[in-house]
PDB file of C-alpha atoms in Angstrom:
ATOM      1  CA  MET A   1       0.023  -0.138   0.061  1.00  0.00           C
ATOM      2  CA  THR A   2       1.368   3.218  -0.954  1.00  0.00           C
ATOM      3  CA  ALA A   3       1.389   6.615   1.153  1.00  0.00           C
ATOM      4  CA  SER A   4      -1.245   7.996  -1.180  1.00  0.00           C
ATOM      5  CA  ASP A   5      -3.449   4.908  -0.488  1.00  0.00           C
ATOM      6  CA  ASP A   6      -2.980   5.435   3.224  1.00  0.00           C
ATOM      7  CA  GLU A   7      -4.029   9.087   2.924  1.00  0.00           C
ATOM      8  CA  ASP A   8      -7.061   8.158   0.911  1.00  0.00           C
ATOM      9  CA  ALA A   9      -8.187   5.413   3.459  1.00  0.00           C
ATOM     10  CA  LEU A  10      -7.730   8.101   6.275  1.00  0.00           C
ATOM     11  CA  LEU A  11     -10.053  10.398   4.396  1.00  0.00           C
ATOM     12  CA  GLU A  12     -12.527   7.902   3.983  1.00  0.00           C
ATOM     13  CA  SER A  13     -12.400   6.614   7.512  1.00  0.00           C
ATOM     14  CA  LEU A  14     -12.943  10.337   8.910  1.00  0.00           C
ATOM     15  CA  GLU A  15     -15.849  10.722   6.535  1.00  0.00           C
ATOM     16  CA  ASN A  16     -17.598   7.580   7.923  1.00  0.00           C
ATOM     17  CA  ASP A  17     -16.915   8.435  11.598  1.00  0.00           C
ATOM     18  CA  THR A  18     -18.748  11.959  10.883  1.00  0.00           C
ATOM     19  CA  GLU A  19     -21.718   9.931   9.766  1.00  0.00           C
ATOM     20  CA  ASN A  20     -21.897   7.765  12.726  1.00  0.00           C
ATOM     21  CA  ASP A  21     -21.448  10.657  15.313  1.00  0.00           C
ATOM     22  CA  PRO A  22     -23.153  14.005  13.960  1.00  0.00           C
ATOM     23  CA  SER A  23     -22.052  15.927  17.110  1.00  0.00           C
ATOM     24  CA  LEU A  24     -18.382  15.887  15.889  1.00  0.00           C
ATOM     25  CA  ALA A  25     -19.193  16.707  12.377  1.00  0.00           C
ATOM     26  CA  HIS A  26     -17.903  20.336  12.471  1.00  0.00           C
ATOM     27  CA  LEU A  27     -14.416  19.219  13.739  1.00  0.00           C
ATOM     28  CA  ARG A  28     -14.185  16.386  11.481  1.00  0.00           C
ATOM     29  CA  GLU A  29     -15.281  18.450   8.364  1.00  0.00           C
ATOM     30  CA  ALA A  30     -12.427  20.906   9.261  1.00  0.00           C
ATOM     31  CA  ARG A  31      -9.998  18.043   9.426  1.00  0.00           C
ATOM     32  CA  ILE A  32     -11.009  16.402   6.238  1.00  0.00           C
ATOM     33  CA  GLN A  33     -10.619  19.539   4.463  1.00  0.00           C
ATOM     34  CA  GLN A  34      -7.089  20.018   5.905  1.00  0.00           C
ATOM     35  CA  LEU A  35      -6.185  16.506   4.982  1.00  0.00           C
ATOM     36  CA  ALA A  36      -7.723  16.761   1.605  1.00  0.00           C
ATOM     37  CA  SER A  37      -5.513  19.937   0.880  1.00  0.00           C
ATOM     38  CA  GLU A  38      -2.533  18.173   2.213  1.00  0.00           C
ATOM     39  CA  LEU A  39      -3.272  15.128   0.050  1.00  0.00           C
ATOM     40  CA  LYS A  40      -3.726  17.229  -2.843  1.00  0.00           C
ATOM     41  CA  GLU A  41      -0.258  18.982  -2.306  1.00  0.00           C
ATOM     42  CA  SER A  42       1.429  15.484  -1.686  1.00  0.00           C
ATOM     43  CA  LYS A  43       0.083  14.179  -5.031  1.00  0.00           C
ATOM     44  CA  ARG A  44       1.188  17.295  -6.860  1.00  0.00           C
ATOM     45  CA  LEU A  45       4.834  17.047  -5.203  1.00  0.00           C
ATOM     46  CA  ARG A  46       4.953  13.258  -6.144  1.00  0.00           C
ATOM     47  CA  SER A  47       4.044  13.876  -9.651  1.00  0.00           C
ATOM     48  CA  GLU A  48       7.013  16.253  -9.997  1.00  0.00           C
ATOM     49  CA  GLY A  49       9.435  13.817  -8.573  1.00  0.00           C
ATOM     50  CA  PHE A  50       9.366  14.691  -4.962  1.00  0.00           C
ATOM     51  CA  GLY A  51       9.257  11.684  -2.493  1.00  0.00           C
ATOM     52  CA  SER A  52      11.440   9.594  -4.660  1.00  0.00           C
ATOM     53  CA  TYR A  53      15.180   9.190  -5.164  1.00  0.00           C
ATOM     54  CA  ASP A  54      15.579   9.618  -8.965  1.00  0.00           C
ATOM     55  CA  GLN A  55      18.546   8.976 -11.332  1.00  0.00           C
ATOM     56  CA  ILE A  56      19.243  11.804 -13.791  1.00  0.00           C
ATOM     57  CA  LYS A  57      20.988  10.755 -16.797  1.00  0.00           C
ATOM     58  CA  ASP A  58      21.661  14.396 -18.537  1.00  0.00           C
ATOM     59  CA  GLU A  59      23.554  17.098 -16.593  1.00  0.00           C
ATOM     60  CA  LYS A  60      21.536  19.658 -18.480  1.00  0.00           C
ATOM     61  CA  ARG A  61      18.442  18.203 -16.809  1.00  0.00           C
ATOM     62  CA  LEU A  62      20.148  18.150 -13.532  1.00  0.00           C
ATOM     63  CA  MET A  63      21.015  21.802 -13.773  1.00  0.00           C
ATOM     64  CA  GLU A  64      17.369  22.527 -14.639  1.00  0.00           C
ATOM     65  CA  ILE A  65      16.303  20.852 -11.564  1.00  0.00           C
ATOM     66  CA  THR A  66      18.760  22.391  -9.187  1.00  0.00           C
ATOM     67  CA  THR A  67      17.965  25.853 -10.404  1.00  0.00           C
ATOM     68  CA  SER A  68      14.139  25.518 -10.408  1.00  0.00           C
ATOM     69  CA  THR A  69      13.757  23.615  -7.219  1.00  0.00           C
ATOM     70  CA  GLU A  70      13.974  25.367  -3.816  1.00  0.00           C
ATOM     71  CA  TYR A  71      15.611  22.472  -2.084  1.00  0.00           C
ATOM     72  CA  CYS A  72      17.679  19.729  -3.707  1.00  0.00           C
ATOM     73  CA  VAL A  73      20.024  16.967  -2.829  1.00  0.00           C
ATOM     74  CA  VAL A  74      22.345  15.593  -5.632  1.00  0.00           C
ATOM     75  CA  HIS A  75      24.491  12.608  -5.224  1.00  0.00           C
ATOM     76  CA  PHE A  76      27.387  12.376  -7.585  1.00  0.00           C
ATOM     77  CA  TYR A  77      28.286   8.849  -7.885  1.00  0.00           C
ATOM     78  CA  LYS A  78      29.781   5.909  -9.688  1.00  0.00           C
ATOM     79  CA  PRO A  79      27.596   2.685  -9.713  1.00  0.00           C
ATOM     80  CA  ASP A  80      30.534   0.365  -8.991  1.00  0.00           C
ATOM     81  CA  PHE A  81      31.773   2.241  -5.842  1.00  0.00           C
ATOM     82  CA  ASN A  82      30.275   0.536  -2.558  1.00  0.00           C
ATOM     83  CA  ARG A  83      30.222   3.658  -0.458  1.00  0.00           C
ATOM     84  CA  CYS A  84      28.221   5.200  -3.126  1.00  0.00           C
ATOM     85  CA  ARG A  85      25.750   2.239  -2.820  1.00  0.00           C
ATOM     86  CA  ILE A  86      25.764   2.842   0.752  1.00  0.00           C
ATOM     87  CA  MET A  87      24.900   6.619   0.323  1.00  0.00           C
ATOM     88  CA  ASP A  88      22.154   5.671  -2.194  1.00  0.00           C
ATOM     89  CA  GLY A  89      20.543   3.483   0.642  1.00  0.00           C
ATOM     90  CA  HIS A  90      20.390   6.274   3.064  1.00  0.00           C
ATOM     91  CA  LEU A  91      19.042   8.899   0.407  1.00  0.00           C
ATOM     92  CA  SER A  92      16.489   6.551  -0.570  1.00  0.00           C
ATOM     93  CA  ALA A  93      15.168   6.186   2.958  1.00  0.00           C
ATOM     94  CA  LEU A  94      15.096  10.141   3.373  1.00  0.00           C
ATOM     95  CA  ALA A  95      13.432  10.988   0.251  1.00  0.00           C
ATOM     96  CA  PRO A  96       9.841   9.786   0.921  1.00  0.00           C
ATOM     97  CA  VAL A  97      10.094  11.425   4.491  1.00  0.00           C
ATOM     98  CA  HIS A  98      11.179  14.711   3.214  1.00  0.00           C
ATOM     99  CA  LEU A  99       8.446  15.650   0.399  1.00  0.00           C
ATOM    100  CA  SER A 100       9.604  19.301   0.086  1.00  0.00           C
ATOM    101  CA  THR A 101      13.069  18.348  -1.141  1.00  0.00           C
ATOM    102  CA  ARG A 102      14.127  16.898  -4.364  1.00  0.00           C
ATOM    103  CA  PHE A 103      16.503  13.801  -4.147  1.00  0.00           C
ATOM    104  CA  VAL A 104      18.610  12.975  -7.266  1.00  0.00           C
ATOM    105  CA  ARG A 105      21.793  11.318  -8.214  1.00  0.00           C
ATOM    106  CA  ILE A 106      23.814  11.300 -11.296  1.00  0.00           C
ATOM    107  CA  ASP A 107      26.708   9.065 -12.520  1.00  0.00           C
ATOM    108  CA  VAL A 108      29.702  11.399 -12.828  1.00  0.00           C
ATOM    109  CA  GLU A 109      30.508   9.795 -16.273  1.00  0.00           C
ATOM    110  CA  HIS A 110      27.271  11.585 -17.421  1.00  0.00           C
ATOM    111  CA  ALA A 111      28.236  15.029 -15.727  1.00  0.00           C
ATOM    112  CA  PRO A 112      31.746  16.037 -17.058  1.00  0.00           C
ATOM    113  CA  PHE A 113      30.848  19.655 -16.965  1.00  0.00           C
ATOM    114  CA  LEU A 114      29.350  19.832 -13.580  1.00  0.00           C
ATOM    115  CA  VAL A 115      32.147  17.552 -12.108  1.00  0.00           C
ATOM    116  CA  THR A 116      34.701  20.302 -13.149  1.00  0.00           C
ATOM    117  CA  LYS A 117      32.602  23.211 -12.326  1.00  0.00           C
ATOM    118  CA  LEU A 118      31.712  21.887  -8.920  1.00  0.00           C
ATOM    119  CA  ASN A 119      35.347  20.455  -8.378  1.00  0.00           C
ATOM    120  CA  VAL A 120      33.984  16.920  -7.581  1.00  0.00           C
ATOM    121  CA  LYS A 121      37.043  14.859  -7.103  1.00  0.00           C
ATOM    122  CA  VAL A 122      36.270  12.291  -4.148  1.00  0.00           C
ATOM    123  CA  LEU A 123      33.038   9.969  -4.082  1.00  0.00           C
ATOM    124  CA  PRO A 124      30.410   9.726  -2.797  1.00  0.00           C
ATOM    125  CA  CYS A 125      29.874  13.447  -3.089  1.00  0.00           C
ATOM    126  CA  VAL A 126      26.607  14.908  -1.929  1.00  0.00           C
ATOM    127  CA  ILE A 127      25.801  18.463  -2.577  1.00  0.00           C
ATOM    128  CA  ALA A 128      22.733  20.364  -0.929  1.00  0.00           C
ATOM    129  CA  PHE A 129      21.353  22.980  -3.053  1.00  0.00           C
ATOM    130  CA  VAL A 130      19.071  25.880  -1.597  1.00  0.00           C
ATOM    131  CA  ALA A 131      17.563  27.981  -4.468  1.00  0.00           C
ATOM    132  CA  GLY A 132      19.962  26.905  -6.869  1.00  0.00           C
ATOM    133  CA  VAL A 133      23.088  27.759  -4.681  1.00  0.00           C
ATOM    134  CA  SER A 134      25.216  25.072  -2.969  1.00  0.00           C
ATOM    135  CA  ALA A 135      24.572  24.988   0.749  1.00  0.00           C
ATOM    136  CA  ASP A 136      26.657  22.276   1.751  1.00  0.00           C
ATOM    137  CA  ARG A 137      28.973  19.421   0.540  1.00  0.00           C
ATOM    138  CA  ILE A 138      29.455  15.828   1.992  1.00  0.00           C
ATOM    139  CA  VAL A 139      32.592  14.228   0.634  1.00  0.00           C
ATOM    140  CA  GLY A 140      32.801  10.477   1.309  1.00  0.00           C
ATOM    141  CA  PHE A 141      31.341   9.956   4.617  1.00  0.00           C
ATOM    142  CA  GLU A 142      33.055  12.976   6.227  1.00  0.00           C
ATOM    143  CA  GLY A 143      31.127  14.687   8.746  1.00  0.00           C
ATOM    144  CA  VAL A 144      28.088  12.345   8.953  1.00  0.00           C
ATOM    145  CA  GLY A 145      29.333   9.412  11.038  1.00  0.00           C
ATOM    146  CA  TYR A 146      31.273   8.076  13.963  1.00  0.00           C
ATOM    147  CA  SER A 147      33.865   5.967  11.834  1.00  0.00           C
ATOM    148  CA  GLU A 148      35.310   6.055   8.306  1.00  0.00           C
ATOM    149  CA  ASP A 149      33.054   3.463   6.891  1.00  0.00           C
ATOM    150  CA  THR A 150      29.752   3.804   8.457  1.00  0.00           C
ATOM    151  CA  PHE A 151      27.006   6.128   9.461  1.00  0.00           C
ATOM    152  CA  LYS A 152      23.330   6.181  10.399  1.00  0.00           C
ATOM    153  CA  THR A 153      20.343   7.795   8.298  1.00  0.00           C
ATOM    154  CA  GLY A 154      19.690  10.026  11.267  1.00  0.00           C
ATOM    155  CA  ASP A 155      23.253  11.439  11.076  1.00  0.00           C
ATOM    156  CA  LEU A 156      22.952  12.283   7.400  1.00  0.00           C
ATOM    157  CA  GLU A 157      19.394  13.765   7.953  1.00  0.00           C
ATOM    158  CA  LYS A 158      20.825  15.782  10.967  1.00  0.00           C
ATOM    159  CA  ARG A 159      23.649  17.199   8.594  1.00  0.00           C
ATOM    160  CA  LEU A 160      21.137  18.101   5.812  1.00  0.00           C
ATOM    161  CA  VAL A 161      18.648  19.788   8.323  1.00  0.00           C
ATOM    162  CA  GLY A 162      21.655  21.948   9.508  1.00  0.00           C
ATOM    163  CA  ALA A 163      22.290  22.811   5.784  1.00  0.00           C
ATOM    164  CA  GLY A 164      18.778  24.297   5.565  1.00  0.00           C
ATOM    165  CA  VAL A 165      17.955  21.735   2.716  1.00  0.00           C
ATOM    166  CA  LEU A 166      15.665  19.532   4.823  1.00  0.00           C
ATOM    167  CA  GLU A 167      12.873  20.538   7.306  1.00  0.00           C
ATOM    168  CA  LYS A 168      13.237  19.100  10.620  1.00  0.00           C
ATOM    169  CA  VAL A 169      10.895  16.182  11.148  1.00  0.00           C
ATOM    170  CA  LYS A 170      10.678  12.986  12.874  1.00  0.00           C
ATOM    171  CA  GLY A 171      13.571  10.940  11.705  1.00  0.00           C
ATOM    172  CA  ALA A 172      13.526   8.443   8.883  1.00  0.00           C
ATOM    173  CA  GLY A 173      14.637   5.506  10.964  1.00  0.00           C
ATOM    174  CA  ASP A 174      17.750   3.521  10.345  1.00  0.00           C
ATOM    175  CA  ALA A 175      15.927   0.293  10.170  1.00  0.00           C
ATOM    176  CA  ARG A 176      14.540   1.369   6.805  1.00  0.00           C
ATOM    177  CA  VAL A 177      17.802   1.215   5.166  1.00  0.00           C
ATOM    178  CA  GLY A 178      19.398  -1.756   7.171  1.00  0.00           C
ATOM    179  CA  GLU A 179      18.303  -4.458   4.282  1.00  0.00           C
ATOM    180  CA  VAL A 180      20.078  -2.220   1.551  1.00  0.00           C
ATOM    181  CA  LEU A 181      23.306  -1.788   3.521  1.00  0.00           C
ATOM    182  CA  ASN A 182      23.325  -5.562   4.427  1.00  0.00           C
ATOM    183  CA  LYS A 183      22.731  -6.444   0.809  1.00  0.00           C
ATOM    184  CA  SER A 184      25.511  -3.901  -0.268  1.00  0.00           C
ATOM    185  CA  HIS A 185      28.037  -5.118   2.336  1.00  0.00           C
ATOM    186  CA  LYS A 186      27.221  -8.932   1.419  1.00  0.00           C
ATOM    187  CA  LYS A 187      27.751  -8.234  -2.222  1.00  0.00           C
ATOM    188  CA  GLN A 188      31.027  -6.834  -1.454  1.00  0.00           C
ATOM    189  CA  ARG A 189      32.000  -9.996   0.539  1.00  0.00           C
ATOM    190  CA  ILE A 190      30.962 -12.214  -2.163  1.00  0.00           C
ATOM    191  CA  GLY A 191      32.167 -10.284  -5.153  1.00  0.00           C
ATOM    192  CA  GLY A 192      35.520  -9.459  -3.765  1.00  0.00           C
ATOM    193  CA  ASN A 193      35.937  -6.755  -6.133  1.00  0.00           C
ATOM    194  CA  GLY A 194      38.011  -4.419  -3.966  1.00  0.00           C
ATOM    195  CA  ASP A 195      35.787  -1.398  -3.587  1.00  0.00           C
ATOM    196  CA  GLU A 196      36.555  -0.930   0.044  1.00  0.00           C
ATOM    197  CA  ASP A 197      38.795   2.310  -0.694  1.00  0.00           C
ATOM    198  CA  ASP A 198      36.529   3.614  -3.411  1.00  0.00           C
ATOM    199  CA  ASP A 199      35.837   7.157  -1.780  1.00  0.00           C
ATOM    200  CA  ASP A 200      39.351   8.201  -2.885  1.00  0.00           C
ATOM    201  CA  GLU A 201      40.038  10.312  -5.764  1.00  0.00           C
ATOM    202  CA  TRP A 202      38.577   8.737  -9.000  1.00  0.00           C
ATOM    203  CA  ASP A 203      39.476  10.998 -11.867  1.00  0.00           C
TER     204      ASP A 203
END
């Protein structure tokens, strides 16, 4: 069941309760109108790419998104870098929680102009944009965790809230990305492809 289905079910439940208890009709009507308005806005945002973590394949399109969107988080990555996969897991968990922020990623091979312009040399590189201007940059896992190799979704969320690119809301919850991270580590152990130090300079 999607978030949209949950919201529709809540509206229907409130409408049924109103029919069963007329004395609360006024309060419930106000709440239904508020929820309907929030649902409409939520659907509008989702239709524009908010609430999901999207891959962009064209740097011109990426520039359009960062300049036309008030809040945007961009992950510059390489698909075969393990730490980039770990960052993907955390950003995937945050995107549905922070509907007012656009979350996107782009393979550095598809963005040579931006990589040079923004001086992206170490991966993963996450840049937070506010009104088209860079407000923060996370290089590797620097500044988001207690060790070189791991961090929690809440740590990343806190950092991005501090940068002003996310609104402060209840945490996304680290359990939601646990499965993604476990799969990533398992793949690394089985494949043995030597990605462990892949947050070094790549160019």
